[in-house]
Amino acid sequence: MVTTIALVGCGRWGMNHYRTLISLRARGFVDRVVVCDINPSALTGLEADETYTSMQAMMETETLAGAAVVTPSTTHLELAQNLLDQNIPLFVEKPLADDHEKAMKFLRKLPGSTILVAGYLLRHHAGLQRMKAAIEDRELNVEILTYRRRTKRPKPTGLDIVSTLAVHGLDATTFLLGAPLMSMDIIQFNRTPTSAQIRLLHEGQMALIDVAWGAEEEQRLIGVQGTMRGAVLDFGTGEFSWHIGEGFDEKPLVEQFPNNPLEQEWVYFLEKIAAQSPCVFPPTSTLMDISAWLEEHGGQESV
């Protein structure tokens, strides 16, 4: 059986998905890659097996094993529902929607046979999984959790910093602490059009999320400080360093996790398709929790 995967949307992040899919095709993970974008110029020069400017035309022509929706969040649910109506496994970029009520309605109506992966790619990073395992195995206790994503890239037009950059930190927080965002107290919420600092408190555990566009340097860090030791993951390079004591050593113990989380996210999705294994990932309860938090806090300039 030929495995044909569709990519809907060829913007900046969509092109990252495209390059990942082309690499996976070259290694035999998929047979065909078809791409759809309403802008014909976005399709020029692509090495796709077929291109379309209409998703409906693509669905009528192709037998799709799965599809990724990588378009503006305002269009996610409409496109996803059209694909879901044809029982096509879905990979939908985060956030699932820009409207909480619509997201709730969509999630509550999902058939039991659904395969849906939402684009919280850090959950697929081997380094973050190592950190999660260390917390669960009590190698590491959490007093302070820090997420820092600062990029030199200028602010993209029309994008909100909380639902784009900060949302990965919010998801990493609920993933590592094992608690819903809506159960956490907001201690600090400072926000400008290009930066946000969010401080959350949960049962004595503090989480700090610090994100910015137009920064002086690139930073991709997740850190946990406990009573006797701490750990820091550079999720850009995959370097995972252990630090003993309250401060950071000059020579920490270093582990390496050279992991491409977007590729691992795609491999996870393709494995679910191959096994015809229904799933919603992250779990429906987590997607609802993140959506509720963004609805309540994401649209405000400061709290």
PDB file of C-alpha atoms in Angstrom:
ATOM      1  CA  MET A   1       0.000   0.000   0.000  1.00  0.00           C
ATOM      2  CA  VAL A   2       1.347   3.408  -1.005  1.00  0.00           C
ATOM      3  CA  THR A   3       1.686   5.828   1.910  1.00  0.00           C
ATOM      4  CA  THR A   4       0.778   9.332   0.763  1.00  0.00           C
ATOM      5  CA  ILE A   5       1.072  12.173   3.276  1.00  0.00           C
ATOM      6  CA  ALA A   6      -0.364  15.637   2.662  1.00  0.00           C
ATOM      7  CA  LEU A   7       1.029  18.897   3.948  1.00  0.00           C
ATOM      8  CA  VAL A   8      -1.467  21.762   4.041  1.00  0.00           C
ATOM      9  CA  GLY A   9       0.297  25.109   4.395  1.00  0.00           C
ATOM     10  CA  CYS A  10       3.752  26.189   3.198  1.00  0.00           C
ATOM     11  CA  GLY A  11       4.560  29.182   5.354  1.00  0.00           C
ATOM     12  CA  ARG A  12       7.783  29.506   7.373  1.00  0.00           C
ATOM     13  CA  TRP A  13       6.973  26.656   9.764  1.00  0.00           C
ATOM     14  CA  GLY A  14       5.199  24.698   7.052  1.00  0.00           C
ATOM     15  CA  MET A  15       8.468  24.605   5.141  1.00  0.00           C
ATOM     16  CA  ASN A  16      10.136  22.983   8.163  1.00  0.00           C
ATOM     17  CA  HIS A  17       7.488  20.261   7.958  1.00  0.00           C
ATOM     18  CA  TYR A  18       8.067  20.019   4.206  1.00  0.00           C
ATOM     19  CA  ARG A  19      11.823  19.503   4.596  1.00  0.00           C
ATOM     20  CA  THR A  20      11.224  16.917   7.303  1.00  0.00           C
ATOM     21  CA  LEU A  21       8.767  15.020   5.096  1.00  0.00           C
ATOM     22  CA  ILE A  22      11.114  15.070   2.103  1.00  0.00           C
ATOM     23  CA  SER A  23      13.880  13.653   4.329  1.00  0.00           C
ATOM     24  CA  LEU A  24      11.537  10.952   5.642  1.00  0.00           C
ATOM     25  CA  ARG A  25      10.499  10.092   2.082  1.00  0.00           C
ATOM     26  CA  ALA A  26      14.140   9.680   1.061  1.00  0.00           C
ATOM     27  CA  ARG A  27      14.590   7.173   3.909  1.00  0.00           C
ATOM     28  CA  GLY A  28      11.472   5.183   3.102  1.00  0.00           C
ATOM     29  CA  PHE A  29       9.192   6.310   5.930  1.00  0.00           C
ATOM     30  CA  VAL A  30       6.636   7.576   3.389  1.00  0.00           C
ATOM     31  CA  ASP A  31       6.145   6.912  -0.318  1.00  0.00           C
ATOM     32  CA  ARG A  32       4.632  10.167  -1.547  1.00  0.00           C
ATOM     33  CA  VAL A  33       4.436  13.734  -0.257  1.00  0.00           C
ATOM     34  CA  VAL A  34       1.748  16.037  -1.632  1.00  0.00           C
ATOM     35  CA  VAL A  35       1.550  19.700  -0.722  1.00  0.00           C
ATOM     36  CA  CYS A  36      -1.315  22.175  -0.719  1.00  0.00           C
ATOM     37  CA  ASP A  37      -1.238  25.950  -0.373  1.00  0.00           C
ATOM     38  CA  ILE A  38      -3.701  28.551  -1.635  1.00  0.00           C
ATOM     39  CA  ASN A  39      -0.745  30.674  -2.774  1.00  0.00           C
ATOM     40  CA  PRO A  40       0.653  29.161  -6.014  1.00  0.00           C
ATOM     41  CA  SER A  41       4.008  30.883  -5.566  1.00  0.00           C
ATOM     42  CA  ALA A  42       4.543  28.975  -2.290  1.00  0.00           C
ATOM     43  CA  LEU A  43       4.535  25.741  -4.296  1.00  0.00           C
ATOM     44  CA  THR A  44       7.176  26.770  -6.816  1.00  0.00           C
ATOM     45  CA  GLY A  45      10.287  24.594  -6.842  1.00  0.00           C
ATOM     46  CA  LEU A  46       9.064  22.063  -4.308  1.00  0.00           C
ATOM     47  CA  GLU A  47      10.166  18.436  -4.645  1.00  0.00           C
ATOM     48  CA  ALA A  48       6.688  17.193  -3.794  1.00  0.00           C
ATOM     49  CA  ASP A  49       5.087  14.358  -5.725  1.00  0.00           C
ATOM     50  CA  GLU A  50       2.121  16.630  -6.426  1.00  0.00           C
ATOM     51  CA  THR A  51       1.010  20.134  -5.493  1.00  0.00           C
ATOM     52  CA  TYR A  52      -2.443  21.664  -5.121  1.00  0.00           C
ATOM     53  CA  THR A  53      -3.942  25.093  -4.492  1.00  0.00           C
ATOM     54  CA  SER A  54      -7.220  23.540  -3.314  1.00  0.00           C
ATOM     55  CA  MET A  55      -7.478  21.116  -0.401  1.00  0.00           C
ATOM     56  CA  GLN A  56     -10.780  19.841  -1.749  1.00  0.00           C
ATOM     57  CA  ALA A  57      -9.175  19.007  -5.089  1.00  0.00           C
ATOM     58  CA  MET A  58      -6.335  17.273  -3.267  1.00  0.00           C
ATOM     59  CA  MET A  59      -8.751  15.179  -1.197  1.00  0.00           C
ATOM     60  CA  GLU A  60     -10.735  14.190  -4.290  1.00  0.00           C
ATOM     61  CA  THR A  61      -7.587  13.187  -6.195  1.00  0.00           C
ATOM     62  CA  GLU A  62      -5.372  11.565  -3.563  1.00  0.00           C
ATOM     63  CA  THR A  63      -5.763   8.581  -1.260  1.00  0.00           C
ATOM     64  CA  LEU A  64      -4.239  10.064   1.876  1.00  0.00           C
ATOM     65  CA  ALA A  65      -2.737   8.037   4.710  1.00  0.00           C
ATOM     66  CA  GLY A  66      -2.448  11.201   6.813  1.00  0.00           C
ATOM     67  CA  ALA A  67      -2.359  14.977   6.606  1.00  0.00           C
ATOM     68  CA  ALA A  68      -0.724  17.856   8.458  1.00  0.00           C
ATOM     69  CA  VAL A  69      -2.444  21.227   8.872  1.00  0.00           C
ATOM     70  CA  VAL A  70       0.222  23.926   9.208  1.00  0.00           C
ATOM     71  CA  THR A  71      -1.782  27.075   8.504  1.00  0.00           C
ATOM     72  CA  PRO A  72      -2.812  30.110  10.602  1.00  0.00           C
ATOM     73  CA  SER A  73      -4.576  28.952  13.779  1.00  0.00           C
ATOM     74  CA  THR A  74      -7.801  30.656  12.701  1.00  0.00           C
ATOM     75  CA  THR A  75      -8.125  28.046   9.930  1.00  0.00           C
ATOM     76  CA  HIS A  76      -7.024  24.914  11.832  1.00  0.00           C
ATOM     77  CA  LEU A  77     -10.379  23.525  12.895  1.00  0.00           C
ATOM     78  CA  GLU A  78     -12.219  24.033   9.605  1.00  0.00           C
ATOM     79  CA  LEU A  79      -9.469  22.317   7.648  1.00  0.00           C
ATOM     80  CA  ALA A  80      -9.024  19.612  10.265  1.00  0.00           C
ATOM     81  CA  GLN A  81     -12.749  18.866  10.319  1.00  0.00           C
ATOM     82  CA  ASN A  82     -12.851  18.514   6.524  1.00  0.00           C
ATOM     83  CA  LEU A  83     -10.036  15.968   6.709  1.00  0.00           C
ATOM     84  CA  LEU A  84     -11.526  14.220   9.728  1.00  0.00           C
ATOM     85  CA  ASP A  85     -14.824  13.816   7.878  1.00  0.00           C
ATOM     86  CA  GLN A  86     -12.868  11.619   5.440  1.00  0.00           C
ATOM     87  CA  ASN A  87     -11.334   9.601   8.319  1.00  0.00           C
ATOM     88  CA  ILE A  88      -7.864  10.953   7.538  1.00  0.00           C
ATOM     89  CA  PRO A  89      -5.369  10.882  10.452  1.00  0.00           C
ATOM     90  CA  LEU A  90      -4.489  14.424  11.498  1.00  0.00           C
ATOM     91  CA  PHE A  91      -1.358  16.290  12.521  1.00  0.00           C
ATOM     92  CA  VAL A  92      -2.489  19.804  13.494  1.00  0.00           C
ATOM     93  CA  GLU A  93      -0.035  22.494  14.495  1.00  0.00           C
ATOM     94  CA  LYS A  94      -0.442  24.259  17.816  1.00  0.00           C
ATOM     95  CA  PRO A  95      -2.486  25.907  19.076  1.00  0.00           C
ATOM     96  CA  LEU A  96      -5.345  23.673  17.999  1.00  0.00           C
ATOM     97  CA  ALA A  97      -7.591  26.719  17.578  1.00  0.00           C
ATOM     98  CA  ASP A  98      -7.819  30.410  18.433  1.00  0.00           C
ATOM     99  CA  ASP A  99     -11.312  29.941  19.910  1.00  0.00           C
ATOM    100  CA  HIS A 100     -11.722  27.889  23.082  1.00  0.00           C
ATOM    101  CA  GLU A 101     -15.393  27.003  22.606  1.00  0.00           C
ATOM    102  CA  LYS A 102     -14.775  25.778  19.066  1.00  0.00           C
ATOM    103  CA  ALA A 103     -11.791  23.755  20.255  1.00  0.00           C
ATOM    104  CA  MET A 104     -13.902  22.161  23.010  1.00  0.00           C
ATOM    105  CA  LYS A 105     -16.667  21.293  20.569  1.00  0.00           C
ATOM    106  CA  PHE A 106     -14.172  19.785  18.132  1.00  0.00           C
ATOM    107  CA  LEU A 107     -12.417  17.690  20.790  1.00  0.00           C
ATOM    108  CA  ARG A 108     -15.631  16.429  22.382  1.00  0.00           C
ATOM    109  CA  LYS A 109     -16.946  15.200  19.026  1.00  0.00           C
ATOM    110  CA  LEU A 110     -13.839  13.249  18.021  1.00  0.00           C
ATOM    111  CA  PRO A 111     -14.686   9.669  16.983  1.00  0.00           C
ATOM    112  CA  GLY A 112     -13.051   6.882  18.962  1.00  0.00           C
ATOM    113  CA  SER A 113     -11.051   5.889  15.890  1.00  0.00           C
ATOM    114  CA  THR A 114      -9.350   9.304  15.587  1.00  0.00           C
ATOM    115  CA  ILE A 115      -5.605   9.714  15.182  1.00  0.00           C
ATOM    116  CA  LEU A 116      -4.801  13.313  16.132  1.00  0.00           C
ATOM    117  CA  VAL A 117      -1.361  14.686  16.973  1.00  0.00           C
ATOM    118  CA  ALA A 118      -1.116  18.348  17.975  1.00  0.00           C
ATOM    119  CA  GLY A 119       2.168  20.137  17.371  1.00  0.00           C
ATOM    120  CA  TYR A 120       3.690  20.281  20.842  1.00  0.00           C
ATOM    121  CA  LEU A 121       6.964  18.952  19.502  1.00  0.00           C
ATOM    122  CA  LEU A 122       9.071  19.328  22.672  1.00  0.00           C
ATOM    123  CA  ARG A 123       7.225  16.334  24.133  1.00  0.00           C
ATOM    124  CA  HIS A 124       9.078  14.318  21.488  1.00  0.00           C
ATOM    125  CA  HIS A 125      12.521  15.688  22.432  1.00  0.00           C
ATOM    126  CA  ALA A 126      14.624  12.905  23.976  1.00  0.00           C
ATOM    127  CA  GLY A 127      16.249  15.410  26.336  1.00  0.00           C
ATOM    128  CA  LEU A 128      12.915  16.584  27.738  1.00  0.00           C
ATOM    129  CA  GLN A 129      11.787  12.981  28.072  1.00  0.00           C
ATOM    130  CA  ARG A 130      15.006  12.325  30.053  1.00  0.00           C
ATOM    131  CA  MET A 131      14.162  15.252  32.346  1.00  0.00           C
ATOM    132  CA  LYS A 132      10.605  13.984  32.825  1.00  0.00           C
ATOM    133  CA  ALA A 133      11.876  10.490  33.675  1.00  0.00           C
ATOM    134  CA  ALA A 134      14.373  11.931  36.194  1.00  0.00           C
ATOM    135  CA  ILE A 135      11.540  13.798  37.947  1.00  0.00           C
ATOM    136  CA  GLU A 136       9.290  10.723  38.011  1.00  0.00           C
ATOM    137  CA  ASP A 137      12.164   8.519  39.279  1.00  0.00           C
ATOM    138  CA  ARG A 138      12.969  11.106  41.987  1.00  0.00           C
ATOM    139  CA  GLU A 139      16.467  11.677  40.639  1.00  0.00           C
ATOM    140  CA  LEU A 140      15.402  15.290  40.431  1.00  0.00           C
ATOM    141  CA  ASN A 141      12.876  17.251  42.440  1.00  0.00           C
ATOM    142  CA  VAL A 142      11.416  20.494  41.121  1.00  0.00           C
ATOM    143  CA  GLU A 143      11.637  23.687  43.107  1.00  0.00           C
ATOM    144  CA  ILE A 144      12.099  26.035  40.148  1.00  0.00           C
ATOM    145  CA  LEU A 145      11.355  25.259  36.500  1.00  0.00           C
ATOM    146  CA  THR A 146      12.609  27.686  33.857  1.00  0.00           C
ATOM    147  CA  TYR A 147      11.722  27.804  30.181  1.00  0.00           C
ATOM    148  CA  ARG A 148      13.580  30.335  28.037  1.00  0.00           C
ATOM    149  CA  ARG A 149      13.059  30.770  24.307  1.00  0.00           C
ATOM    150  CA  ARG A 150      14.493  33.988  22.935  1.00  0.00           C
ATOM    151  CA  THR A 151      15.022  34.336  19.210  1.00  0.00           C
ATOM    152  CA  LYS A 152      16.722  36.893  17.013  1.00  0.00           C
ATOM    153  CA  ARG A 153      13.898  36.607  14.512  1.00  0.00           C
ATOM    154  CA  PRO A 154      11.701  39.709  14.313  1.00  0.00           C
ATOM    155  CA  LYS A 155       8.095  39.415  15.383  1.00  0.00           C
ATOM    156  CA  PRO A 156       6.029  37.833  12.588  1.00  0.00           C
ATOM    157  CA  THR A 157       3.074  39.898  11.480  1.00  0.00           C
ATOM    158  CA  GLY A 158      -0.186  38.936  13.118  1.00  0.00           C
ATOM    159  CA  LEU A 159       1.209  36.379  15.565  1.00  0.00           C
ATOM    160  CA  ASP A 160       0.640  36.502  19.317  1.00  0.00           C
ATOM    161  CA  ILE A 161       3.656  35.801  21.512  1.00  0.00           C
ATOM    162  CA  VAL A 162       1.755  33.800  24.134  1.00  0.00           C
ATOM    163  CA  SER A 163       0.036  31.373  21.737  1.00  0.00           C
ATOM    164  CA  THR A 164       3.200  30.914  19.658  1.00  0.00           C
ATOM    165  CA  LEU A 165       6.460  31.195  21.628  1.00  0.00           C
ATOM    166  CA  ALA A 166       5.174  30.959  25.203  1.00  0.00           C
ATOM    167  CA  VAL A 167       2.773  28.084  24.564  1.00  0.00           C
ATOM    168  CA  HIS A 168       5.651  25.603  24.262  1.00  0.00           C
ATOM    169  CA  GLY A 169       6.837  26.710  27.709  1.00  0.00           C
ATOM    170  CA  LEU A 170       3.317  26.340  29.063  1.00  0.00           C
ATOM    171  CA  ASP A 171       3.101  22.832  27.632  1.00  0.00           C
ATOM    172  CA  ALA A 172       6.557  21.910  28.976  1.00  0.00           C
ATOM    173  CA  THR A 173       5.433  23.144  32.396  1.00  0.00           C
ATOM    174  CA  THR A 174       2.286  21.008  32.539  1.00  0.00           C
ATOM    175  CA  PHE A 175       4.239  18.044  31.084  1.00  0.00           C
ATOM    176  CA  LEU A 176       7.072  18.187  33.643  1.00  0.00           C
ATOM    177  CA  LEU A 177       4.995  19.112  36.694  1.00  0.00           C
ATOM    178  CA  GLY A 178       2.173  16.720  35.818  1.00  0.00           C
ATOM    179  CA  ALA A 179      -0.475  19.294  36.694  1.00  0.00           C
ATOM    180  CA  PRO A 180      -3.025  21.289  34.655  1.00  0.00           C
ATOM    181  CA  LEU A 181      -2.166  24.875  33.852  1.00  0.00           C
ATOM    182  CA  MET A 182      -5.568  25.974  35.111  1.00  0.00           C
ATOM    183  CA  SER A 183      -4.673  24.659  38.585  1.00  0.00           C
ATOM    184  CA  MET A 184      -1.619  26.936  38.811  1.00  0.00           C
ATOM    185  CA  ASP A 185      -1.537  30.418  40.311  1.00  0.00           C
ATOM    186  CA  ILE A 186      -0.247  33.253  38.139  1.00  0.00           C
ATOM    187  CA  ILE A 187       2.319  35.191  40.170  1.00  0.00           C
ATOM    188  CA  GLN A 188       3.595  37.357  37.316  1.00  0.00           C
ATOM    189  CA  PHE A 189       2.452  38.045  33.767  1.00  0.00           C
ATOM    190  CA  ASN A 190       4.343  40.771  31.924  1.00  0.00           C
ATOM    191  CA  ARG A 191       3.722  41.011  28.222  1.00  0.00           C
ATOM    192  CA  THR A 192       4.667  43.269  25.319  1.00  0.00           C
ATOM    193  CA  PRO A 193       4.100  42.645  21.596  1.00  0.00           C
ATOM    194  CA  THR A 194       7.565  41.044  21.390  1.00  0.00           C
ATOM    195  CA  SER A 195       8.166  39.465  24.815  1.00  0.00           C
ATOM    196  CA  ALA A 196       6.470  37.747  27.724  1.00  0.00           C
ATOM    197  CA  GLN A 197       7.483  36.712  31.232  1.00  0.00           C
ATOM    198  CA  ILE A 198       5.063  34.401  33.017  1.00  0.00           C
ATOM    199  CA  ARG A 199       5.583  33.086  36.542  1.00  0.00           C
ATOM    200  CA  LEU A 200       3.356  30.245  37.760  1.00  0.00           C
ATOM    201  CA  LEU A 201       3.122  28.564  41.168  1.00  0.00           C
ATOM    202  CA  HIS A 202       1.892  25.029  41.840  1.00  0.00           C
ATOM    203  CA  GLU A 203       2.112  23.446  45.295  1.00  0.00           C
ATOM    204  CA  GLY A 204       5.380  25.201  46.094  1.00  0.00           C
ATOM    205  CA  GLN A 205       6.871  24.624  42.644  1.00  0.00           C
ATOM    206  CA  MET A 206       7.694  27.765  40.671  1.00  0.00           C
ATOM    207  CA  ALA A 207       7.701  27.892  36.865  1.00  0.00           C
ATOM    208  CA  LEU A 208       9.153  30.823  34.926  1.00  0.00           C
ATOM    209  CA  ILE A 209       8.514  31.208  31.200  1.00  0.00           C
ATOM    210  CA  ASP A 210      10.613  33.850  29.439  1.00  0.00           C
ATOM    211  CA  VAL A 211      10.202  34.340  25.677  1.00  0.00           C
ATOM    212  CA  ALA A 212      11.015  37.064  23.165  1.00  0.00           C
ATOM    213  CA  TRP A 213      11.297  37.924  19.494  1.00  0.00           C
ATOM    214  CA  GLY A 214      14.052  40.272  18.314  1.00  0.00           C
ATOM    215  CA  ALA A 215      16.432  39.163  21.090  1.00  0.00           C
ATOM    216  CA  GLU A 216      20.174  39.750  21.024  1.00  0.00           C
ATOM    217  CA  GLU A 217      20.944  36.026  21.044  1.00  0.00           C
ATOM    218  CA  GLU A 218      19.227  32.695  20.478  1.00  0.00           C
ATOM    219  CA  GLN A 219      18.315  30.822  23.650  1.00  0.00           C
ATOM    220  CA  ARG A 220      16.511  27.478  23.886  1.00  0.00           C
ATOM    221  CA  LEU A 221      16.735  26.334  27.493  1.00  0.00           C
ATOM    222  CA  ILE A 222      14.676  24.322  29.960  1.00  0.00           C
ATOM    223  CA  GLY A 223      16.069  24.144  33.473  1.00  0.00           C
ATOM    224  CA  VAL A 224      15.006  22.455  36.695  1.00  0.00           C
ATOM    225  CA  GLN A 225      16.525  23.373  40.039  1.00  0.00           C
ATOM    226  CA  GLY A 226      15.899  21.061  42.967  1.00  0.00           C
ATOM    227  CA  THR A 227      17.106  20.855  46.543  1.00  0.00           C
ATOM    228  CA  MET A 228      20.403  19.106  45.869  1.00  0.00           C
ATOM    229  CA  ARG A 229      20.826  19.116  42.128  1.00  0.00           C
ATOM    230  CA  GLY A 230      19.592  20.722  38.948  1.00  0.00           C
ATOM    231  CA  ALA A 231      19.468  19.986  35.247  1.00  0.00           C
ATOM    232  CA  VAL A 232      19.476  22.160  32.135  1.00  0.00           C
ATOM    233  CA  LEU A 233      18.482  21.107  28.633  1.00  0.00           C
ATOM    234  CA  ASP A 234      19.514  23.138  25.618  1.00  0.00           C
ATOM    235  CA  PHE A 235      16.761  21.886  23.340  1.00  0.00           C
ATOM    236  CA  GLY A 236      18.488  23.453  20.376  1.00  0.00           C
ATOM    237  CA  THR A 237      21.777  21.537  20.675  1.00  0.00           C
ATOM    238  CA  GLY A 238      20.448  18.586  22.699  1.00  0.00           C
ATOM    239  CA  GLU A 239      22.986  19.120  25.505  1.00  0.00           C
ATOM    240  CA  PHE A 240      21.648  18.001  28.888  1.00  0.00           C
ATOM    241  CA  SER A 241      23.765  19.034  31.886  1.00  0.00           C
ATOM    242  CA  TRP A 242      23.484  17.989  35.530  1.00  0.00           C
ATOM    243  CA  HIS A 243      24.486  20.424  38.274  1.00  0.00           C
ATOM    244  CA  ILE A 244      25.161  19.381  41.885  1.00  0.00           C
ATOM    245  CA  GLY A 245      24.223  21.584  44.833  1.00  0.00           C
ATOM    246  CA  GLU A 246      22.371  24.857  44.920  1.00  0.00           C
ATOM    247  CA  GLY A 247      24.657  26.548  42.429  1.00  0.00           C
ATOM    248  CA  PHE A 248      25.941  25.449  39.046  1.00  0.00           C
ATOM    249  CA  ASP A 249      29.301  23.638  38.905  1.00  0.00           C
ATOM    250  CA  GLU A 250      32.083  24.739  36.632  1.00  0.00           C
ATOM    251  CA  LYS A 251      32.199  21.209  35.162  1.00  0.00           C
ATOM    252  CA  PRO A 252      28.706  19.696  35.159  1.00  0.00           C
ATOM    253  CA  LEU A 253      27.982  16.132  34.067  1.00  0.00           C
ATOM    254  CA  VAL A 254      26.803  16.354  30.457  1.00  0.00           C
ATOM    255  CA  GLU A 255      24.607  13.995  28.443  1.00  0.00           C
ATOM    256  CA  GLN A 256      23.891  14.448  24.745  1.00  0.00           C
ATOM    257  CA  PHE A 257      20.521  14.042  23.064  1.00  0.00           C
ATOM    258  CA  PRO A 258      21.066  15.034  19.396  1.00  0.00           C
ATOM    259  CA  ASN A 259      17.381  14.835  18.673  1.00  0.00           C
ATOM    260  CA  ASN A 260      15.246  16.475  15.976  1.00  0.00           C
ATOM    261  CA  PRO A 261      11.908  16.725  17.799  1.00  0.00           C
ATOM    262  CA  LEU A 262       9.940  17.664  14.676  1.00  0.00           C
ATOM    263  CA  GLU A 263      11.203  14.543  12.927  1.00  0.00           C
ATOM    264  CA  GLN A 264      10.464  12.437  16.007  1.00  0.00           C
ATOM    265  CA  GLU A 265       6.965  13.934  16.113  1.00  0.00           C
ATOM    266  CA  TRP A 266       6.446  12.852  12.502  1.00  0.00           C
ATOM    267  CA  VAL A 267       7.820   9.363  13.204  1.00  0.00           C
ATOM    268  CA  TYR A 268       5.384   9.060  16.131  1.00  0.00           C
ATOM    269  CA  PHE A 269       2.483  10.136  13.881  1.00  0.00           C
ATOM    270  CA  LEU A 270       3.512   7.724  11.113  1.00  0.00           C
ATOM    271  CA  GLU A 271       3.809   4.853  13.608  1.00  0.00           C
ATOM    272  CA  LYS A 272       0.241   5.494  14.787  1.00  0.00           C
ATOM    273  CA  ILE A 273      -0.940   5.485  11.164  1.00  0.00           C
ATOM    274  CA  ALA A 274       0.905   2.257  10.348  1.00  0.00           C
ATOM    275  CA  ALA A 275      -0.507   0.525  13.427  1.00  0.00           C
ATOM    276  CA  GLN A 276      -3.955   2.087  12.891  1.00  0.00           C
ATOM    277  CA  SER A 277      -3.750   2.940  16.579  1.00  0.00           C
ATOM    278  CA  PRO A 278      -6.284   5.612  17.660  1.00  0.00           C
ATOM    279  CA  CYS A 279      -4.787   8.363  19.800  1.00  0.00           C
ATOM    280  CA  VAL A 280      -5.023  12.006  20.730  1.00  0.00           C
ATOM    281  CA  PHE A 281      -1.616  13.431  21.645  1.00  0.00           C
ATOM    282  CA  PRO A 282      -1.143  15.298  23.879  1.00  0.00           C
ATOM    283  CA  PRO A 283      -4.178  13.846  25.697  1.00  0.00           C
ATOM    284  CA  THR A 284      -7.555  15.503  25.163  1.00  0.00           C
ATOM    285  CA  SER A 285      -7.567  16.763  28.763  1.00  0.00           C
ATOM    286  CA  THR A 286      -4.236  18.540  28.182  1.00  0.00           C
ATOM    287  CA  LEU A 287      -5.381  20.127  24.927  1.00  0.00           C
ATOM    288  CA  MET A 288      -8.530  21.360  26.694  1.00  0.00           C
ATOM    289  CA  ASP A 289      -6.476  22.711  29.594  1.00  0.00           C
ATOM    290  CA  ILE A 290      -4.053  24.618  27.335  1.00  0.00           C
ATOM    291  CA  SER A 291      -6.956  25.966  25.287  1.00  0.00           C
ATOM    292  CA  ALA A 292      -8.761  27.137  28.440  1.00  0.00           C
ATOM    293  CA  TRP A 293      -5.597  28.842  29.738  1.00  0.00           C
ATOM    294  CA  LEU A 294      -5.004  30.640  26.439  1.00  0.00           C
ATOM    295  CA  GLU A 295      -8.646  31.716  26.312  1.00  0.00           C
ATOM    296  CA  GLU A 296      -8.439  33.204  29.797  1.00  0.00           C
ATOM    297  CA  HIS A 297      -4.980  34.747  29.664  1.00  0.00           C
ATOM    298  CA  GLY A 298      -3.600  34.715  26.145  1.00  0.00           C
ATOM    299  CA  GLY A 299      -5.371  37.776  24.831  1.00  0.00           C
ATOM    300  CA  GLN A 300      -4.400  40.149  27.613  1.00  0.00           C
ATOM    301  CA  GLU A 301      -1.493  42.568  27.512  1.00  0.00           C
ATOM    302  CA  SER A 302      -0.726  42.097  31.203  1.00  0.00           C
ATOM    303  CA  VAL A 303      -2.140  40.440  34.280  1.00  0.00           C
TER     304      VAL A 303
END
